[in-house]
Amino acid sequence: MSSALSQAALESPALDRDADASAPDASDPDACLSGPIARPAPLPQRHAHKFGGSSLADADRYRVAVGLLDDGAPQRLAVVSAMQGVTDALVALTAAARAGQDWAPAWSALRKRHVETADSLDPHRRHGTREAIEAECEGLRQALERLAAQDDAALAAALPGLGEVLSSYLILAALGGAAAGWSRLDAREVLVVHPGEMGVGVDWAASRERLADWRRRHDDRHVVITGFVARDAQGQDTTLGRNGSDFSAAIFANLFDADALTIWTDVDGVLSADPRLVPDAVCLPSMSYAEACELAYFGAKVLHPQTLAPVQQRGIPLRIRNTRNPQAPGTLISLHSQPDAVPVKGLSLVHNLAVLELVGNGMVGVPGTAERLFGALRGAGVSVTMISQGSSEHSICCAVRADQAERGRAAILAAFADAMADGQAQDVTVTPDVCVLAAVGDGMVGLPGVAAQLFDALAKARVNLRAIAQGAGERNISVAIAARDATRALRAAHSAFWLSPHCISIGLIGPGKVGRALLAQLAAAQPRFQRNSRLDLRLRALADSRRMHLAPRALAFEDGAAALSEEHEALDLERFAEHVRAEHIPHALIVDCSGSDAVAAHYPQWIAAGIHVVTPSKHAGAGPLERYQAIREASRNGGQFRYEATVGAGLPVIQTLRSLLDTGDELTEVEGILSGTLAWLFNRYDGRTAFSELVREAHALGYTEPDPRDDLSGTDVARKLVILAREAGRALSLEQIEVESLVPEALREVSKEEFFERLHELDAPLQQRFDTARAAGLSLRYLARLDRAGRASVGVVSPPPGHAALHGALTDNLIQFRTLRYADNPLVVQGPGAGPDVTAAGVFGDLLTIAQALGARA
């Protein structure tokens, strides 16, 4: 795991280990408002610093390091890595010599780089830096010649440590050498190590004895120490393994009894997740040793897994800081981390794993099964990353390195050969391409619901869990998942614990009037979401009826329509959906504003694949019953399907009906005005102005579709009634609705131009009905009705006096629900039910409902 900028300020790098843990944090601007007076932590008496290779890339970086070492502590240690890239160069040189290849040019380049740096840092040769560098490089040349003549594994293993030796001379010169009070300690003189099953082990007694002897002979006030290198008990030069300089720094902080250690690197601290996979990962201001150990084991590359043991042994606080951004406070690692608002401190992935599973009916209650299995793996040299066993004891599984899986399977089969023969064990299976995701945090200990929160986030991101493990310490929950789901799982979990915004990949189909209005609303709201709701909506694809634009990076909402106008890629709805459902973004959503039945036909497969669908189009909700049922079935275990805008645009019609039904009410009747166009026409129609003239006026005002017959036919109203009926559990289809069309049969198939020429043919029938209604003291309205018996109709009726439909505004939609609770006085939803802005608002509301269901803050 990499690291980046911390947003939280901490106290100075120095930390008094014995300070009162209850004292206010000096970095907190509110800490001094009450309680005891905050006292700044005193500077450590001996402050150990370690500089990584990227912090020592050239002479200028050495000078920066010198400035960082001037921290006011009376005694200082500086543990150094090799210059950036030098260890790799030494490994390559060693390999070339052993292979009989020409290594001389690379050796010359390495020598030249160090000599030039020495001349820059010690131009007057006051400290003998160039001479020391020349001597070490000559020793390297001779060693390479010996390797080329006769392979020597011990020598080859020791040579990569020369970079730290060379680097120690360079920083000593930059510090001013002995005249400035600095001594140089070659770790090989002091540090004694031995190989162990869990890595290199330190012979602490021998190392302390040798250090005591060294300190008797040298000034130990300020000391430059070589990292990475050591000697074994036989006096043979060796190394601590790659990234071992951090380990060296922790060892010498322990040996010198330092009271603070700072590891200087090229990152600002420890991040909550790998920023290459989670760009919104945050820098952790503090961690406990236990948290850091968990994250280091699970791949947090800013820390070597063995680094923490020596400092934890003596309670030495360790801070990770950035030489290129020294103002950043970094990450403090100590016995207790500062309290956090969230229980999970960080998340990490271990890649390239496989799951081994032993299954056997005869294993239930048999002692020693686990010991037998893991003993077989140990004997085969197979490392186990994670263990999971059900309480039934019927099976036991573990995650291992992928390249060791088959070897592990063979070892288990051999160990359980007798059980297999007797039928007590059935099989040993290997599941390849697995990752382990670990959630780590001291705040998880004793807190109910953390596992549920993690599992819920992964489920919503469509990530299946292959195995689960949690230690009794409760600070780590690990899950084995398919490698293909790793990035999506990491991001979903990261956002679930409020460590980063909830990210949703969005594809928009149909950027017409409603689609453009939606893009404008999203553009206006996006800054507020990112600031207040931690919701990150990313527009990644647009399409119309012929073409599409698949954006490699998220588009600004205000630029979406323009991007599509410049794109000429033919529409492919399968590719469109695949692009929206990006593996690196946890959630995907398609907004369909197209009004295309062909697009609606894809909803079941999209939703089944975990893609949420939002639409103002009525084709899915009122289309073939089989398709509607397929969408509903897919949404049980897949994405969500939201379609509030299909009935009342921005009005909460479906939401209201759903709330009634979900709370146990029963729908008996639905009645209402479901067309803003027809509402306007009948609200204006008073018998004095011909109905055809009102249609012409409505068309000119943009209240009708381009062809008014689409409104006058009543089909659109019937579709809305189908949607409401189906929402109430009625298996109703469009063909079952009695629809009264206001378009005479003779005008239904003619051209639009001829229709307008003959529009007056609508007048006489409606005038006659109006006169009849007026004679009875009534008016006309175009209503949709679903009665108690399930009969559905849409058409012109004369509502009784006092009916809500007689009192609406010009273009209002109005829906009244009669239920068991609202039997005598129906529940009415009324308001503007047409227009791009209010329809887009309805779509927007559905989108936010899905985002909140996924965990985003309201």
PDB file of C-alpha atoms in Angstrom, residues 420-558:
ATOM      1  CA  MET A 420      -9.775 -40.508   1.527  1.00  0.00           C
ATOM      2  CA  ALA A 421      -9.581 -44.269   1.138  1.00  0.00           C
ATOM      3  CA  ASP A 422     -11.985 -44.765   4.057  1.00  0.00           C
ATOM      4  CA  GLY A 423     -14.407 -42.147   2.756  1.00  0.00           C
ATOM      5  CA  GLN A 424     -13.903 -39.902   5.788  1.00  0.00           C
ATOM      6  CA  ALA A 425     -12.510 -37.130   3.585  1.00  0.00           C
ATOM      7  CA  GLN A 426     -13.966 -36.534   0.150  1.00  0.00           C
ATOM      8  CA  ASP A 427     -11.810 -34.057  -1.744  1.00  0.00           C
ATOM      9  CA  VAL A 428      -9.243 -31.272  -1.735  1.00  0.00           C
ATOM     10  CA  THR A 429     -10.159 -28.465  -4.129  1.00  0.00           C
ATOM     11  CA  VAL A 430      -8.238 -25.457  -5.411  1.00  0.00           C
ATOM     12  CA  THR A 431     -10.028 -22.210  -6.261  1.00  0.00           C
ATOM     13  CA  PRO A 432      -7.601 -20.027  -8.249  1.00  0.00           C
ATOM     14  CA  ASP A 433      -7.547 -16.272  -8.901  1.00  0.00           C
ATOM     15  CA  VAL A 434      -8.383 -15.197  -5.358  1.00  0.00           C
ATOM     16  CA  CYS A 435      -7.582 -12.059  -3.374  1.00  0.00           C
ATOM     17  CA  VAL A 436      -7.936 -11.442   0.339  1.00  0.00           C
ATOM     18  CA  LEU A 437      -9.423  -8.125   1.430  1.00  0.00           C
ATOM     19  CA  ALA A 438      -8.615  -7.129   5.007  1.00  0.00           C
ATOM     20  CA  ALA A 439     -10.377  -4.442   7.028  1.00  0.00           C
ATOM     21  CA  VAL A 440      -8.251  -3.263   9.965  1.00  0.00           C
ATOM     22  CA  GLY A 441      -8.962  -0.981  12.894  1.00  0.00           C
ATOM     23  CA  ASP A 442      -8.769  -0.845  16.687  1.00  0.00           C
ATOM     24  CA  GLY A 443     -12.212   0.777  16.615  1.00  0.00           C
ATOM     25  CA  MET A 444     -13.708  -2.532  15.506  1.00  0.00           C
ATOM     26  CA  VAL A 445     -12.952  -4.167  18.850  1.00  0.00           C
ATOM     27  CA  GLY A 446     -16.183  -4.755  20.763  1.00  0.00           C
ATOM     28  CA  LEU A 447     -18.266  -2.696  18.328  1.00  0.00           C
ATOM     29  CA  PRO A 448     -21.322  -4.555  16.968  1.00  0.00           C
ATOM     30  CA  GLY A 449     -22.223  -4.294  13.305  1.00  0.00           C
ATOM     31  CA  VAL A 450     -18.822  -3.722  11.696  1.00  0.00           C
ATOM     32  CA  ALA A 451     -18.813  -7.059   9.912  1.00  0.00           C
ATOM     33  CA  ALA A 452     -22.396  -6.483   8.785  1.00  0.00           C
ATOM     34  CA  GLN A 453     -21.433  -3.089   7.387  1.00  0.00           C
ATOM     35  CA  LEU A 454     -18.541  -4.613   5.452  1.00  0.00           C
ATOM     36  CA  PHE A 455     -20.548  -7.540   4.111  1.00  0.00           C
ATOM     37  CA  ASP A 456     -23.458  -5.273   3.163  1.00  0.00           C
ATOM     38  CA  ALA A 457     -21.137  -2.986   1.201  1.00  0.00           C
ATOM     39  CA  LEU A 458     -19.636  -5.928  -0.658  1.00  0.00           C
ATOM     40  CA  ALA A 459     -23.061  -7.387  -1.399  1.00  0.00           C
ATOM     41  CA  LYS A 460     -24.271  -4.089  -2.843  1.00  0.00           C
ATOM     42  CA  ALA A 461     -21.166  -4.021  -5.036  1.00  0.00           C
ATOM     43  CA  ARG A 462     -22.026  -7.544  -6.274  1.00  0.00           C
ATOM     44  CA  VAL A 463     -18.973  -9.134  -4.655  1.00  0.00           C
ATOM     45  CA  ASN A 464     -19.280 -12.746  -3.530  1.00  0.00           C
ATOM     46  CA  LEU A 465     -17.379 -13.871  -0.431  1.00  0.00           C
ATOM     47  CA  ARG A 466     -15.501 -17.158  -0.812  1.00  0.00           C
ATOM     48  CA  ALA A 467     -14.318 -17.364   2.796  1.00  0.00           C
ATOM     49  CA  ILE A 468     -14.389 -15.195   5.933  1.00  0.00           C
ATOM     50  CA  ALA A 469     -11.976 -14.972   8.866  1.00  0.00           C
ATOM     51  CA  GLN A 470     -11.829 -12.795  11.966  1.00  0.00           C
ATOM     52  CA  GLY A 471      -9.394 -13.061  14.818  1.00  0.00           C
ATOM     53  CA  ALA A 472     -10.513 -13.004  18.429  1.00  0.00           C
ATOM     54  CA  GLY A 473      -8.778  -9.632  18.748  1.00  0.00           C
ATOM     55  CA  GLU A 474     -11.528  -8.225  16.459  1.00  0.00           C
ATOM     56  CA  ARG A 475      -9.264  -5.683  14.803  1.00  0.00           C
ATOM     57  CA  ASN A 476      -9.114  -7.538  11.468  1.00  0.00           C
ATOM     58  CA  ILE A 477     -11.855  -8.971   9.277  1.00  0.00           C
ATOM     59  CA  SER A 478     -10.544 -10.768   6.190  1.00  0.00           C
ATOM     60  CA  VAL A 479     -12.555 -12.074   3.259  1.00  0.00           C
ATOM     61  CA  ALA A 480     -11.455 -14.128   0.272  1.00  0.00           C
ATOM     62  CA  ILE A 481     -12.951 -12.868  -2.989  1.00  0.00           C
ATOM     63  CA  ALA A 482     -12.481 -13.418  -6.707  1.00  0.00           C
ATOM     64  CA  ALA A 483      -9.523 -11.460  -8.063  1.00  0.00           C
ATOM     65  CA  ARG A 484     -11.699  -9.880 -10.760  1.00  0.00           C
ATOM     66  CA  ASP A 485     -13.785  -8.240  -8.005  1.00  0.00           C
ATOM     67  CA  ALA A 486     -10.827  -6.948  -5.982  1.00  0.00           C
ATOM     68  CA  THR A 487     -10.795  -3.288  -6.993  1.00  0.00           C
ATOM     69  CA  ARG A 488     -14.565  -2.943  -6.871  1.00  0.00           C
ATOM     70  CA  ALA A 489     -14.641  -4.605  -3.455  1.00  0.00           C
ATOM     71  CA  LEU A 490     -11.887  -2.392  -2.069  1.00  0.00           C
ATOM     72  CA  ARG A 491     -13.602   0.789  -3.220  1.00  0.00           C
ATOM     73  CA  ALA A 492     -16.998  -0.330  -1.975  1.00  0.00           C
ATOM     74  CA  ALA A 493     -15.633  -1.178   1.477  1.00  0.00           C
ATOM     75  CA  HIS A 494     -13.607   2.033   1.603  1.00  0.00           C
ATOM     76  CA  SER A 495     -16.666   4.178   0.937  1.00  0.00           C
ATOM     77  CA  ALA A 496     -18.868   2.103   3.264  1.00  0.00           C
ATOM     78  CA  PHE A 497     -16.797   3.215   6.253  1.00  0.00           C
ATOM     79  CA  TRP A 498     -16.855   6.883   5.153  1.00  0.00           C
ATOM     80  CA  LEU A 499     -13.191   6.779   4.224  1.00  0.00           C
ATOM     81  CA  SER A 500     -14.006   8.012   0.717  1.00  0.00           C
ATOM     82  CA  PRO A 501     -17.039   9.172  -1.270  1.00  0.00           C
ATOM     83  CA  HIS A 502     -19.522   6.624  -2.568  1.00  0.00           C
ATOM     84  CA  CYS A 503     -18.696   6.349  -6.244  1.00  0.00           C
ATOM     85  CA  ILE A 504     -21.324   5.508  -8.900  1.00  0.00           C
ATOM     86  CA  SER A 505     -20.564   5.052 -12.596  1.00  0.00           C
ATOM     87  CA  ILE A 506     -23.386   6.540 -14.685  1.00  0.00           C
ATOM     88  CA  GLY A 507     -24.436   5.996 -18.272  1.00  0.00           C
ATOM     89  CA  LEU A 508     -27.133   8.198 -19.839  1.00  0.00           C
ATOM     90  CA  ILE A 509     -29.205   7.058 -22.807  1.00  0.00           C
ATOM     91  CA  GLY A 510     -31.304   9.701 -24.539  1.00  0.00           C
ATOM     92  CA  PRO A 511     -29.853  13.187 -23.945  1.00  0.00           C
ATOM     93  CA  GLY A 512     -32.984  14.939 -25.242  1.00  0.00           C
ATOM     94  CA  LYS A 513     -34.910  17.570 -23.304  1.00  0.00           C
ATOM     95  CA  VAL A 514     -35.228  15.494 -20.134  1.00  0.00           C
ATOM     96  CA  GLY A 515     -31.704  14.088 -20.414  1.00  0.00           C
ATOM     97  CA  ARG A 516     -30.164  17.551 -20.841  1.00  0.00           C
ATOM     98  CA  ALA A 517     -32.204  18.923 -17.953  1.00  0.00           C
ATOM     99  CA  LEU A 518     -30.951  16.063 -15.783  1.00  0.00           C
ATOM    100  CA  LEU A 519     -27.322  16.751 -16.750  1.00  0.00           C
ATOM    101  CA  ALA A 520     -27.780  20.411 -15.807  1.00  0.00           C
ATOM    102  CA  GLN A 521     -29.259  19.467 -12.427  1.00  0.00           C
ATOM    103  CA  LEU A 522     -26.443  17.011 -11.736  1.00  0.00           C
ATOM    104  CA  ALA A 523     -23.821  19.593 -12.691  1.00  0.00           C
ATOM    105  CA  ALA A 524     -25.317  22.081 -10.234  1.00  0.00           C
ATOM    106  CA  ALA A 525     -25.567  19.526  -7.418  1.00  0.00           C
ATOM    107  CA  GLN A 526     -22.248  17.700  -7.788  1.00  0.00           C
ATOM    108  CA  PRO A 527     -20.127  20.137  -5.702  1.00  0.00           C
ATOM    109  CA  ARG A 528     -22.673  19.920  -2.877  1.00  0.00           C
ATOM    110  CA  PHE A 529     -22.641  16.116  -3.002  1.00  0.00           C
ATOM    111  CA  GLN A 530     -18.877  15.941  -2.781  1.00  0.00           C
ATOM    112  CA  ARG A 531     -18.824  18.476   0.034  1.00  0.00           C
ATOM    113  CA  ASN A 532     -21.736  17.322   2.186  1.00  0.00           C
ATOM    114  CA  SER A 533     -22.805  13.854   1.097  1.00  0.00           C
ATOM    115  CA  ARG A 534     -19.511  12.251   0.071  1.00  0.00           C
ATOM    116  CA  LEU A 535     -21.244  11.107  -3.100  1.00  0.00           C
ATOM    117  CA  ASP A 536     -19.157  10.878  -6.269  1.00  0.00           C
ATOM    118  CA  LEU A 537     -21.314  10.565  -9.396  1.00  0.00           C
ATOM    119  CA  ARG A 538     -19.267   9.899 -12.529  1.00  0.00           C
ATOM    120  CA  LEU A 539     -20.734  10.312 -16.000  1.00  0.00           C
ATOM    121  CA  ARG A 540     -18.869   7.734 -18.077  1.00  0.00           C
ATOM    122  CA  ALA A 541     -21.097   7.003 -21.088  1.00  0.00           C
ATOM    123  CA  LEU A 542     -23.767   8.655 -23.237  1.00  0.00           C
ATOM    124  CA  ALA A 543     -25.878   7.330 -26.087  1.00  0.00           C
ATOM    125  CA  ASP A 544     -28.740   8.257 -28.359  1.00  0.00           C
ATOM    126  CA  SER A 545     -30.650   6.081 -30.812  1.00  0.00           C
ATOM    127  CA  ARG A 546     -27.691   5.699 -33.191  1.00  0.00           C
ATOM    128  CA  ARG A 547     -24.382   6.393 -31.489  1.00  0.00           C
ATOM    129  CA  MET A 548     -22.596   6.376 -28.174  1.00  0.00           C
ATOM    130  CA  HIS A 549     -19.628   7.906 -26.397  1.00  0.00           C
ATOM    131  CA  LEU A 550     -17.692   5.744 -23.924  1.00  0.00           C
ATOM    132  CA  ALA A 551     -15.485   8.083 -21.918  1.00  0.00           C
ATOM    133  CA  PRO A 552     -12.138   6.730 -20.691  1.00  0.00           C
ATOM    134  CA  ARG A 553     -12.376   9.234 -17.832  1.00  0.00           C
ATOM    135  CA  ALA A 554     -15.428  10.739 -16.187  1.00  0.00           C
ATOM    136  CA  LEU A 555     -17.045  13.582 -18.102  1.00  0.00           C
ATOM    137  CA  ALA A 556     -18.197  16.830 -16.552  1.00  0.00           C
ATOM    138  CA  PHE A 557     -21.996  16.752 -16.545  1.00  0.00           C
ATOM    139  CA  GLU A 558     -22.138  20.066 -18.358  1.00  0.00           C
TER     140      GLU A 558
END
